[in-house]
JSON list of C-alpha atoms and ligand atoms in Angstrom, two decimals:
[
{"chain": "A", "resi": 1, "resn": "UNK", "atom": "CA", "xyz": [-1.34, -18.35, -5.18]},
{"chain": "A", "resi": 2, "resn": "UNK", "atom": "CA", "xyz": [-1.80, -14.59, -3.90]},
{"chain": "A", "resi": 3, "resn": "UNK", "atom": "CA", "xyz": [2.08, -13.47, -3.01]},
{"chain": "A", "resi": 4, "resn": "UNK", "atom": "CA", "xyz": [0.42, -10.23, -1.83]},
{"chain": "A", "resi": 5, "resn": "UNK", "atom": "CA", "xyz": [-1.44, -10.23, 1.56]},
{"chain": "A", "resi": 6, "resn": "UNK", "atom": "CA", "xyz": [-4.13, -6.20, 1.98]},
{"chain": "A", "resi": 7, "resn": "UNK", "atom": "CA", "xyz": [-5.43, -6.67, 5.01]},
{"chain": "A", "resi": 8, "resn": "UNK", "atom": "CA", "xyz": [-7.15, -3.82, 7.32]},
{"chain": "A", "resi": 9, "resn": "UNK", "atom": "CA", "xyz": [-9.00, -2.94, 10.55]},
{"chain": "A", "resi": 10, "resn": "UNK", "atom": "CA", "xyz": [-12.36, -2.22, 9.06]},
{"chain": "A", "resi": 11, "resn": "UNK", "atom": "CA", "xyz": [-14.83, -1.71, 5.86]},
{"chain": "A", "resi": 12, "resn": "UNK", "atom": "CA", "xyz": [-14.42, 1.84, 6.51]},
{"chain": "A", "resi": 13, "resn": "UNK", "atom": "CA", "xyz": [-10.89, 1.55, 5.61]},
{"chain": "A", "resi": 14, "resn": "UNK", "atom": "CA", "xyz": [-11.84, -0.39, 2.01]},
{"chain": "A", "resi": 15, "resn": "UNK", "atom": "CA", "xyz": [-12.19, 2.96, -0.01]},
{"chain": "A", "resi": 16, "resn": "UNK", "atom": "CA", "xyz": [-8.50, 4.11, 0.50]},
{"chain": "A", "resi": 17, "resn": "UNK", "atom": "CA", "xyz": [-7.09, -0.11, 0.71]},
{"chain": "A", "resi": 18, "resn": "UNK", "atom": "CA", "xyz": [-8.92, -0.58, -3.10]},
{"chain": "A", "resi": 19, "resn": "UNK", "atom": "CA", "xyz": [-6.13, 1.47, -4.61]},
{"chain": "A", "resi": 20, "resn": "UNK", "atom": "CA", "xyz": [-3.66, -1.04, -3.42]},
{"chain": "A", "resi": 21, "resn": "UNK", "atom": "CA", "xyz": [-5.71, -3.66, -4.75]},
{"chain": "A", "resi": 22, "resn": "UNK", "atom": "CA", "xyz": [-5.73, -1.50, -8.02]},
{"chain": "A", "resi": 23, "resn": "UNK", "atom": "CA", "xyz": [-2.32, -1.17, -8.40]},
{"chain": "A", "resi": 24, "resn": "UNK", "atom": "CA", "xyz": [-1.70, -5.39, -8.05]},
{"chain": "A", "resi": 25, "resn": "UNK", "atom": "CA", "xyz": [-3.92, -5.90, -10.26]},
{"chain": "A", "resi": 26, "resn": "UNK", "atom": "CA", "xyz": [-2.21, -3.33, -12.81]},
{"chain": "A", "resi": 27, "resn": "UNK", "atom": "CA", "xyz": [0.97, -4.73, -12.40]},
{"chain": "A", "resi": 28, "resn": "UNK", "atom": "CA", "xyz": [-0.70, -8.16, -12.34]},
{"chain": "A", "resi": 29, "resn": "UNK", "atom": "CA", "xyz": [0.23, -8.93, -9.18]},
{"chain": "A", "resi": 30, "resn": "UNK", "atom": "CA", "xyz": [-2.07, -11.83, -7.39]},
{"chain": "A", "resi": 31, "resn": "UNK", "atom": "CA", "xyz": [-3.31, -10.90, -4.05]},
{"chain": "A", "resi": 32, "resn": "UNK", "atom": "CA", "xyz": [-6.30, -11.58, -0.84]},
{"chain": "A", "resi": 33, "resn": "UNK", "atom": "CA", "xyz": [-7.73, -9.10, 0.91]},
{"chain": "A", "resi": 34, "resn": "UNK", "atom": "CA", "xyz": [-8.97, -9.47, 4.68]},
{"chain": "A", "resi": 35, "resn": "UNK", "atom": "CA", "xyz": [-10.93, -7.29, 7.00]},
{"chain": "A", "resi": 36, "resn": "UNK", "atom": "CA", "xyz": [-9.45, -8.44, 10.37]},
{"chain": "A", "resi": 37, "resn": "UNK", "atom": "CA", "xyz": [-9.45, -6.01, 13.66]},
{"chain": "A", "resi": 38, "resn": "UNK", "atom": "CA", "xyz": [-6.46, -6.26, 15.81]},
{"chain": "A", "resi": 39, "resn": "UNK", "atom": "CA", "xyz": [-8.34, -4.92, 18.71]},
{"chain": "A", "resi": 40, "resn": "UNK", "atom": "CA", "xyz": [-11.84, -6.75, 17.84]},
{"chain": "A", "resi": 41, "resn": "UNK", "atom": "CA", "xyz": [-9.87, -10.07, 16.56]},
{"chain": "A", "resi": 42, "resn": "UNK", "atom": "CA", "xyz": [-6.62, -10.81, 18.45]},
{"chain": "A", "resi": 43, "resn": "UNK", "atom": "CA", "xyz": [-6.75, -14.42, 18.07]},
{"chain": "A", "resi": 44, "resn": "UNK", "atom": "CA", "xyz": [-7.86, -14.26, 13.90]},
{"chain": "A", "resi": 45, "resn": "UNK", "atom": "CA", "xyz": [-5.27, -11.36, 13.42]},
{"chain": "A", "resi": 46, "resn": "UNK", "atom": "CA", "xyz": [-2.16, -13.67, 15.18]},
{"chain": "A", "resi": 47, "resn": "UNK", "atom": "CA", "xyz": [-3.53, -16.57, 13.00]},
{"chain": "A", "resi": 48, "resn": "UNK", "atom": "CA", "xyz": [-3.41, -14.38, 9.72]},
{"chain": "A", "resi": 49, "resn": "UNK", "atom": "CA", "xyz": [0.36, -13.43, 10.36]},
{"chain": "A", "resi": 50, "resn": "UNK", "atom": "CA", "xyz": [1.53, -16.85, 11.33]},
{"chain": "A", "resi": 51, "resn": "UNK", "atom": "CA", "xyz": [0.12, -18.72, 8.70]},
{"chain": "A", "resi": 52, "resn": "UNK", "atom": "CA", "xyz": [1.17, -15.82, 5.90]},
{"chain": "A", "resi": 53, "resn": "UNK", "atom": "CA", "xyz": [4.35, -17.62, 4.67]},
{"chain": "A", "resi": 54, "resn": "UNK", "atom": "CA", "xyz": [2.62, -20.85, 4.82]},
{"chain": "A", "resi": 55, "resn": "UNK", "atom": "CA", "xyz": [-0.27, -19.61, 2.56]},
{"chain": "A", "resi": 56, "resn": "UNK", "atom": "CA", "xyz": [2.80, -18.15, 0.13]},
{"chain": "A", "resi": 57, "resn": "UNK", "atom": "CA", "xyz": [2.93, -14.45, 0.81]},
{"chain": "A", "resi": 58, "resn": "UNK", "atom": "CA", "xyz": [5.92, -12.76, 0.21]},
{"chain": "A", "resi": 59, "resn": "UNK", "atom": "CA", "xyz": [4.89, -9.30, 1.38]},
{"chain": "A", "resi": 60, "resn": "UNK", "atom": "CA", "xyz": [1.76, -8.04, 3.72]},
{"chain": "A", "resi": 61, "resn": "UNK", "atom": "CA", "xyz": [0.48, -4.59, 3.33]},
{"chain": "A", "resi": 62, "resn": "UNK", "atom": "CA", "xyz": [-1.62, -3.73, 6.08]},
{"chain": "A", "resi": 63, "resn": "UNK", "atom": "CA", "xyz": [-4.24, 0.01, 6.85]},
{"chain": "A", "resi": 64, "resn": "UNK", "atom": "CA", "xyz": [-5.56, 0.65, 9.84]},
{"chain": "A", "resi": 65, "resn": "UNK", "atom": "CA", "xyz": [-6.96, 4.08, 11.52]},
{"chain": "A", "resi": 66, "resn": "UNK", "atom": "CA", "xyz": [-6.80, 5.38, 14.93]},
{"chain": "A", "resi": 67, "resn": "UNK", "atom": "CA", "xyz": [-4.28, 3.69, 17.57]},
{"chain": "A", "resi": 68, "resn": "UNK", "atom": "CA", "xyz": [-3.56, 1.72, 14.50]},
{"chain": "A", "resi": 69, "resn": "UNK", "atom": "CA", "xyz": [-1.17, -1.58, 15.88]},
{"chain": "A", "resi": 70, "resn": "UNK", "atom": "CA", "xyz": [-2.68, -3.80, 13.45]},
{"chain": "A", "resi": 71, "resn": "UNK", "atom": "CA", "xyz": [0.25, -3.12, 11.13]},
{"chain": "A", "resi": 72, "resn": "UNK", "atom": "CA", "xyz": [2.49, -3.50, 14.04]},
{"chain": "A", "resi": 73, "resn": "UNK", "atom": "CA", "xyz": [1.63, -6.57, 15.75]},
{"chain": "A", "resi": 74, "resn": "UNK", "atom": "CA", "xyz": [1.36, -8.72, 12.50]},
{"chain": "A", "resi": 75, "resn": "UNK", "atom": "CA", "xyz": [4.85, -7.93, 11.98]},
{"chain": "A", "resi": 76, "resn": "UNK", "atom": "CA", "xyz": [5.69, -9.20, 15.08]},
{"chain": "A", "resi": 77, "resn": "UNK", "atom": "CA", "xyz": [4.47, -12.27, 14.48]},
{"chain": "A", "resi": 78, "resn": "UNK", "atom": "CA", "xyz": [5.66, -12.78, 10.86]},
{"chain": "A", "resi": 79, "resn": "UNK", "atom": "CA", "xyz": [9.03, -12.69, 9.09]},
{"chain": "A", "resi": 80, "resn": "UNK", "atom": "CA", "xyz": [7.52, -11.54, 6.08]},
{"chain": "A", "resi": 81, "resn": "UNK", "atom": "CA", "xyz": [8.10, -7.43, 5.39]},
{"chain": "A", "resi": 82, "resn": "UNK", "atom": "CA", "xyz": [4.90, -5.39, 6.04]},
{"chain": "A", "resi": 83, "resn": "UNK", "atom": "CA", "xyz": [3.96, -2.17, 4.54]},
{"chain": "A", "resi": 84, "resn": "UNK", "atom": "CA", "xyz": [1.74, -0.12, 7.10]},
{"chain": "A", "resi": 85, "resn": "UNK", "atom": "CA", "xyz": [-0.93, 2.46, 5.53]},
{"chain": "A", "resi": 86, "resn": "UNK", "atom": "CA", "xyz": [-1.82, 5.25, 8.01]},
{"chain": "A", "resi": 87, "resn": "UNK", "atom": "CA", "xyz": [-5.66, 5.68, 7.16]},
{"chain": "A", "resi": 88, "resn": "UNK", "atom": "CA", "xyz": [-6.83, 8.94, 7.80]},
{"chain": "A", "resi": 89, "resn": "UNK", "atom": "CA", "xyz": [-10.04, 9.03, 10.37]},
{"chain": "A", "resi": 90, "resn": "UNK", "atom": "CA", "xyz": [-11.59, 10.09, 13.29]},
{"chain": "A", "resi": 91, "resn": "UNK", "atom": "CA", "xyz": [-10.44, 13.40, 15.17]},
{"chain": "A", "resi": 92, "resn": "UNK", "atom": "CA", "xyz": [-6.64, 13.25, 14.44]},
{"chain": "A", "resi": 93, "resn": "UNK", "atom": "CA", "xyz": [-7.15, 12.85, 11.06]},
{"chain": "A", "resi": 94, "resn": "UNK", "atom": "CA", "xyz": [-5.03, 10.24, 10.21]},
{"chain": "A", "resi": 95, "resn": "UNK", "atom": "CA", "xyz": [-1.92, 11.79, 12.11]},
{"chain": "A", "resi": 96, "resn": "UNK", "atom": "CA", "xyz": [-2.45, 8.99, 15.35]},
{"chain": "A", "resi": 97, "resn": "UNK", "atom": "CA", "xyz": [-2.24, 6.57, 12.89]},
{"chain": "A", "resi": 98, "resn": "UNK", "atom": "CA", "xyz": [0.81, 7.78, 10.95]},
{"chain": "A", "resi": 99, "resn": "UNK", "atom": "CA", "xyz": [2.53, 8.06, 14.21]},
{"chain": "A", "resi": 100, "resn": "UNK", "atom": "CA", "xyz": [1.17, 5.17, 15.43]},
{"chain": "A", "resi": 101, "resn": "UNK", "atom": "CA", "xyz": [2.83, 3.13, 12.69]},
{"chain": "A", "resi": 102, "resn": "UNK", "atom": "CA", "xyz": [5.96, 4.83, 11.57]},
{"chain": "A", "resi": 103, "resn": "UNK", "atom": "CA", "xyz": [7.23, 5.26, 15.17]},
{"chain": "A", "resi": 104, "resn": "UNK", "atom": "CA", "xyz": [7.53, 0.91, 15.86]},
{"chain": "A", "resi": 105, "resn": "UNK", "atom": "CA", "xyz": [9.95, 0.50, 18.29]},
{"chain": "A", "resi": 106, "resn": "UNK", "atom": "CA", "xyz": [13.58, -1.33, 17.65]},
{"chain": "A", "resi": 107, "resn": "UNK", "atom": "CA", "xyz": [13.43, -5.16, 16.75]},
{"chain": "A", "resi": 108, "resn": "UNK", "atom": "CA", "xyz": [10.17, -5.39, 14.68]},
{"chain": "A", "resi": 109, "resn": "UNK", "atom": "CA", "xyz": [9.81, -3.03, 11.61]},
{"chain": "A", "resi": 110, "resn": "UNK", "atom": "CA", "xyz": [6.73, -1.92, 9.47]},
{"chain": "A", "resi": 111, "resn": "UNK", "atom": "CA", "xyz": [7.42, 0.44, 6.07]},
{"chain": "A", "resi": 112, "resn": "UNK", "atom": "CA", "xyz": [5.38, 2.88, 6.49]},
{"chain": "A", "resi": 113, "resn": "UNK", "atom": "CA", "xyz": [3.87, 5.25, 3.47]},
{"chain": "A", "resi": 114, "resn": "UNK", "atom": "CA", "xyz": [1.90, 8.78, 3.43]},
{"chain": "A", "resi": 115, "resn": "UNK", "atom": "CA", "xyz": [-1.49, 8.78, 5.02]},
{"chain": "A", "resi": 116, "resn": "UNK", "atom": "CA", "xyz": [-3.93, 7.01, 2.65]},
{"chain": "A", "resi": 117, "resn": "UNK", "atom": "CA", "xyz": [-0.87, 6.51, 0.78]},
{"chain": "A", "resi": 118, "resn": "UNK", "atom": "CA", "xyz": [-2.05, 2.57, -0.07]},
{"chain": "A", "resi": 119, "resn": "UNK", "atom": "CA", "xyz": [-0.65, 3.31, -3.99]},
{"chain": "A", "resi": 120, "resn": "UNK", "atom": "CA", "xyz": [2.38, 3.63, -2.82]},
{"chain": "A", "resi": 121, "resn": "UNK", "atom": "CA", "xyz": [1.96, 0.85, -0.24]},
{"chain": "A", "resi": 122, "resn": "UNK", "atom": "CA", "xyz": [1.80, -1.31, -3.44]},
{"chain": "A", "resi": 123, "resn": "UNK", "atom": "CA", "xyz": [4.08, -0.06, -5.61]},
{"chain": "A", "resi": 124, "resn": "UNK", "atom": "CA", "xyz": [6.90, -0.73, -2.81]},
{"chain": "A", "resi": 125, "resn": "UNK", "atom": "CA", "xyz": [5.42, -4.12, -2.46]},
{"chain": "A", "resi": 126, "resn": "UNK", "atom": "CA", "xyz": [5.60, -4.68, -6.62]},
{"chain": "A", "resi": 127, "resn": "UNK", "atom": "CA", "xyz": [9.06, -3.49, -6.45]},
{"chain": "A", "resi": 128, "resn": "UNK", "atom": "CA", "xyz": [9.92, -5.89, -3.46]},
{"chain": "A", "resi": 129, "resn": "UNK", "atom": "CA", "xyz": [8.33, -8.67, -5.87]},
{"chain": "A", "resi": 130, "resn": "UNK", "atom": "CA", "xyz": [10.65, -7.83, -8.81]},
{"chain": "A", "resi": 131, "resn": "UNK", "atom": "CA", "xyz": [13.94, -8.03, -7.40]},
{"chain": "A", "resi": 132, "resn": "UNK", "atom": "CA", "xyz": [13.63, -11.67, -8.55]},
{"chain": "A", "resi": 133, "resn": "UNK", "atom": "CA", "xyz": [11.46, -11.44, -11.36]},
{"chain": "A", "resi": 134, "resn": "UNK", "atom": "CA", "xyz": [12.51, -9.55, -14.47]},
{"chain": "A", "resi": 135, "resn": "UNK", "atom": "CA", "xyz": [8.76, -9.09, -16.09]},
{"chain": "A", "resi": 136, "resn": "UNK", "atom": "CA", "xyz": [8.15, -7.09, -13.03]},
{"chain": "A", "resi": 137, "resn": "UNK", "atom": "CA", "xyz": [10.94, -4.73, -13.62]},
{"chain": "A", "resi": 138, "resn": "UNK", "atom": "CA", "xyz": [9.91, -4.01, -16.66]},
{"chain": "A", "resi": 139, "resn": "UNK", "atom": "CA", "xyz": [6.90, -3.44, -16.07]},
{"chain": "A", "resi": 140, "resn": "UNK", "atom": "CA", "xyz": [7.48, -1.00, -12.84]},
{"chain": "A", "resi": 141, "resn": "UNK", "atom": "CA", "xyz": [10.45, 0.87, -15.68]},
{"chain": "A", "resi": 142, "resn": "UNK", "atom": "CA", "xyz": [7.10, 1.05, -18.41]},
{"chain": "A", "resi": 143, "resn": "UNK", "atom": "CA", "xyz": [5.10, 2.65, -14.88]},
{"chain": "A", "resi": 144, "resn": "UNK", "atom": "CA", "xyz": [7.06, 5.44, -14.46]},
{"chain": "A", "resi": 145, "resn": "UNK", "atom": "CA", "xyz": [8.04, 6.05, -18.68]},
{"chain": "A", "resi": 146, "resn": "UNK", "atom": "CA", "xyz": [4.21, 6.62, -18.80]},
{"chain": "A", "resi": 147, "resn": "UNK", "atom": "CA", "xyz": [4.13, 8.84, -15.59]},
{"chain": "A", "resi": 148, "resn": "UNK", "atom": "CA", "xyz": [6.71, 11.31, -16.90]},
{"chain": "A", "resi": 149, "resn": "UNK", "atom": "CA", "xyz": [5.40, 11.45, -20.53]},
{"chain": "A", "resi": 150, "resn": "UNK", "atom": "CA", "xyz": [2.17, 12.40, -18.51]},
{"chain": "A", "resi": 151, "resn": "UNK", "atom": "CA", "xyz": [3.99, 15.36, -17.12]},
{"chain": "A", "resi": 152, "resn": "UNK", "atom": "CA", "xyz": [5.94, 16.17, -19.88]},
{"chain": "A", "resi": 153, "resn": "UNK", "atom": "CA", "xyz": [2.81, 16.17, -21.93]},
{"chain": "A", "resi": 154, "resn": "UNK", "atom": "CA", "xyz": [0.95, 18.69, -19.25]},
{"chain": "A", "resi": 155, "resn": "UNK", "atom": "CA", "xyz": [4.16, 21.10, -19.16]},
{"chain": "A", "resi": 156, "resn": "UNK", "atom": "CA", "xyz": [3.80, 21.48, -23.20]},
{"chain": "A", "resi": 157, "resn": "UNK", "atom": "CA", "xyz": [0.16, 21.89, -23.07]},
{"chain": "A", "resi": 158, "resn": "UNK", "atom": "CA", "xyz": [0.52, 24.61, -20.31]},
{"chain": "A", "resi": 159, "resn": "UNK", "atom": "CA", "xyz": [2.96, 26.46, -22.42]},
{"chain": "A", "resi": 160, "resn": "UNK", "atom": "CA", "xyz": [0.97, 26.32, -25.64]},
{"chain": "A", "resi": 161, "resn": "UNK", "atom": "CA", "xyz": [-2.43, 27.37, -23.54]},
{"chain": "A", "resi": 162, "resn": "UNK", "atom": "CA", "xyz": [-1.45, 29.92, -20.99]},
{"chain": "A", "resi": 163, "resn": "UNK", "atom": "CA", "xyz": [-2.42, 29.53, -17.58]},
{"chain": "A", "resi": 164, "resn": "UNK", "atom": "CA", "xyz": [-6.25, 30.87, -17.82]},
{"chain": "A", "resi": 165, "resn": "UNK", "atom": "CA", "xyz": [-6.53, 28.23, -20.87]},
{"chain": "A", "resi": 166, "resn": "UNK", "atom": "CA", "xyz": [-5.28, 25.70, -19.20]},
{"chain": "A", "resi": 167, "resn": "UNK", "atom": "CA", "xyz": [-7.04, 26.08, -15.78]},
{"chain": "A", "resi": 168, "resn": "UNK", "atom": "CA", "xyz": [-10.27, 26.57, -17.66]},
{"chain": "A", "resi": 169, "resn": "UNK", "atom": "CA", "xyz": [-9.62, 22.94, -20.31]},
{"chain": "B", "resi": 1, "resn": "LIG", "atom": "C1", "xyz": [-9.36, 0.99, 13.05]},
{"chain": "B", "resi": 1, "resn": "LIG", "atom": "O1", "xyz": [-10.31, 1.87, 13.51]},
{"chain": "B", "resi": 1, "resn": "LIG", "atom": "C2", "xyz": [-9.72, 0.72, 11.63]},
{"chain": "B", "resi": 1, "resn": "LIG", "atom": "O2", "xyz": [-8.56, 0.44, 10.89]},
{"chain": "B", "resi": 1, "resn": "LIG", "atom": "C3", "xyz": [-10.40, 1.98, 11.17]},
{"chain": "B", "resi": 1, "resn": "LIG", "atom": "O3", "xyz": [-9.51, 2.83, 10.44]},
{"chain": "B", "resi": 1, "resn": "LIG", "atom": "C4", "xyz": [-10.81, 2.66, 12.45]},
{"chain": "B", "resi": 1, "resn": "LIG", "atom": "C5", "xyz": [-12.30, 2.83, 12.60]},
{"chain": "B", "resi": 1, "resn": "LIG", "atom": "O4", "xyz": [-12.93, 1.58, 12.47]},
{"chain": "B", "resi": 1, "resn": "LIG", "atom": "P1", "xyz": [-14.53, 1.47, 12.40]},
{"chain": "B", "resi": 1, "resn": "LIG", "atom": "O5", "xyz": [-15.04, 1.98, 13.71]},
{"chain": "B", "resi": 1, "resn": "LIG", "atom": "O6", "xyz": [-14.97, 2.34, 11.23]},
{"chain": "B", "resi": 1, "resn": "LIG", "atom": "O7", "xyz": [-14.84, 0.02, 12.16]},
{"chain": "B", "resi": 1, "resn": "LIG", "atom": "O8", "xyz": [-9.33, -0.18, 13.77]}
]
């Protein structure tokens, strides 16, 4: 059963919501993902949020562009904790949206990440996962062993190149 719910306003927002999907997968994470508008579907959007914890979610992460209040309003109508993804679009750029999401008033909180930040959107969701599940911990400790080898290994191979090496490899 998926514990992770992606869901987002629009196909145009699929290109930055796949590296969430990327990252569950990784970590081996089951998850559904759902194109659902909260301006263009009210009525599917409320039904997606009320019948999360039913369906066995235990985290939503949910991308939306513009005014975005998708993020919003399906936390108001669920209990589980949902991770908002500011997609950048459209004249502000992804800023409206940021705002949009980060700034939800008292009473009815959304995490919000970076703008396209849907990685990270995931990750927080993994770690939510693995406060009760000790495979998971592992495997988020494994994550970031690899990600600082991977910078320990560039800082050695800039000092043995040079920079014009380097920038040039
Ligand atoms: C939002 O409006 C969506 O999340 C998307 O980021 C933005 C533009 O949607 P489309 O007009 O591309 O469908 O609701």
């Amino acid at each position: 059963m998926p514990k992770v719910g992606i869901i987002m306003g629009s196909d145009s927002d699929l290109a930055i919501m796949k590296d969430a999907a990327e990252i569950l997968s990784q970590f081996g994470v089951d998850y559904e993902i759902t194109i659902c508008s909260a301006h263009r579907l009210p009525e599917e959007t409320f039904r997606y949020a009320n019948s999360a914890i039913d369906r066995g979610l235990e985290v939503i992460i949910a991308g939306a562009g513009g005014a975005a209040h998708l993020p919003g309003v399906i936390a108001a109508s669920t209990l589980l904790p949902v991770i908002g993804v500011p997609i950048q679009s459209g004249a502000l750029a992804g800023v409206d949206a940021l705002y949009a999401i980060v700034q939800m008033p008292r009473g009815i909180p959304v995490a919000t990440v970076a703008i396209n930040g849907s990685a990270n959107a995931a990750l927080l969701a993994v770690q939510m996962l693995a406060m009760e599940n000790a495979a998971l911990r592992q495997a988020l400790q494994d994550y970031r062993r690899e990600m600082a080898k991977a910078v320990l290994n560039k800082d050695r191979k800039l000092n043995q190149l040079g920079i014009k090496a380097y920038l040039e490899g």
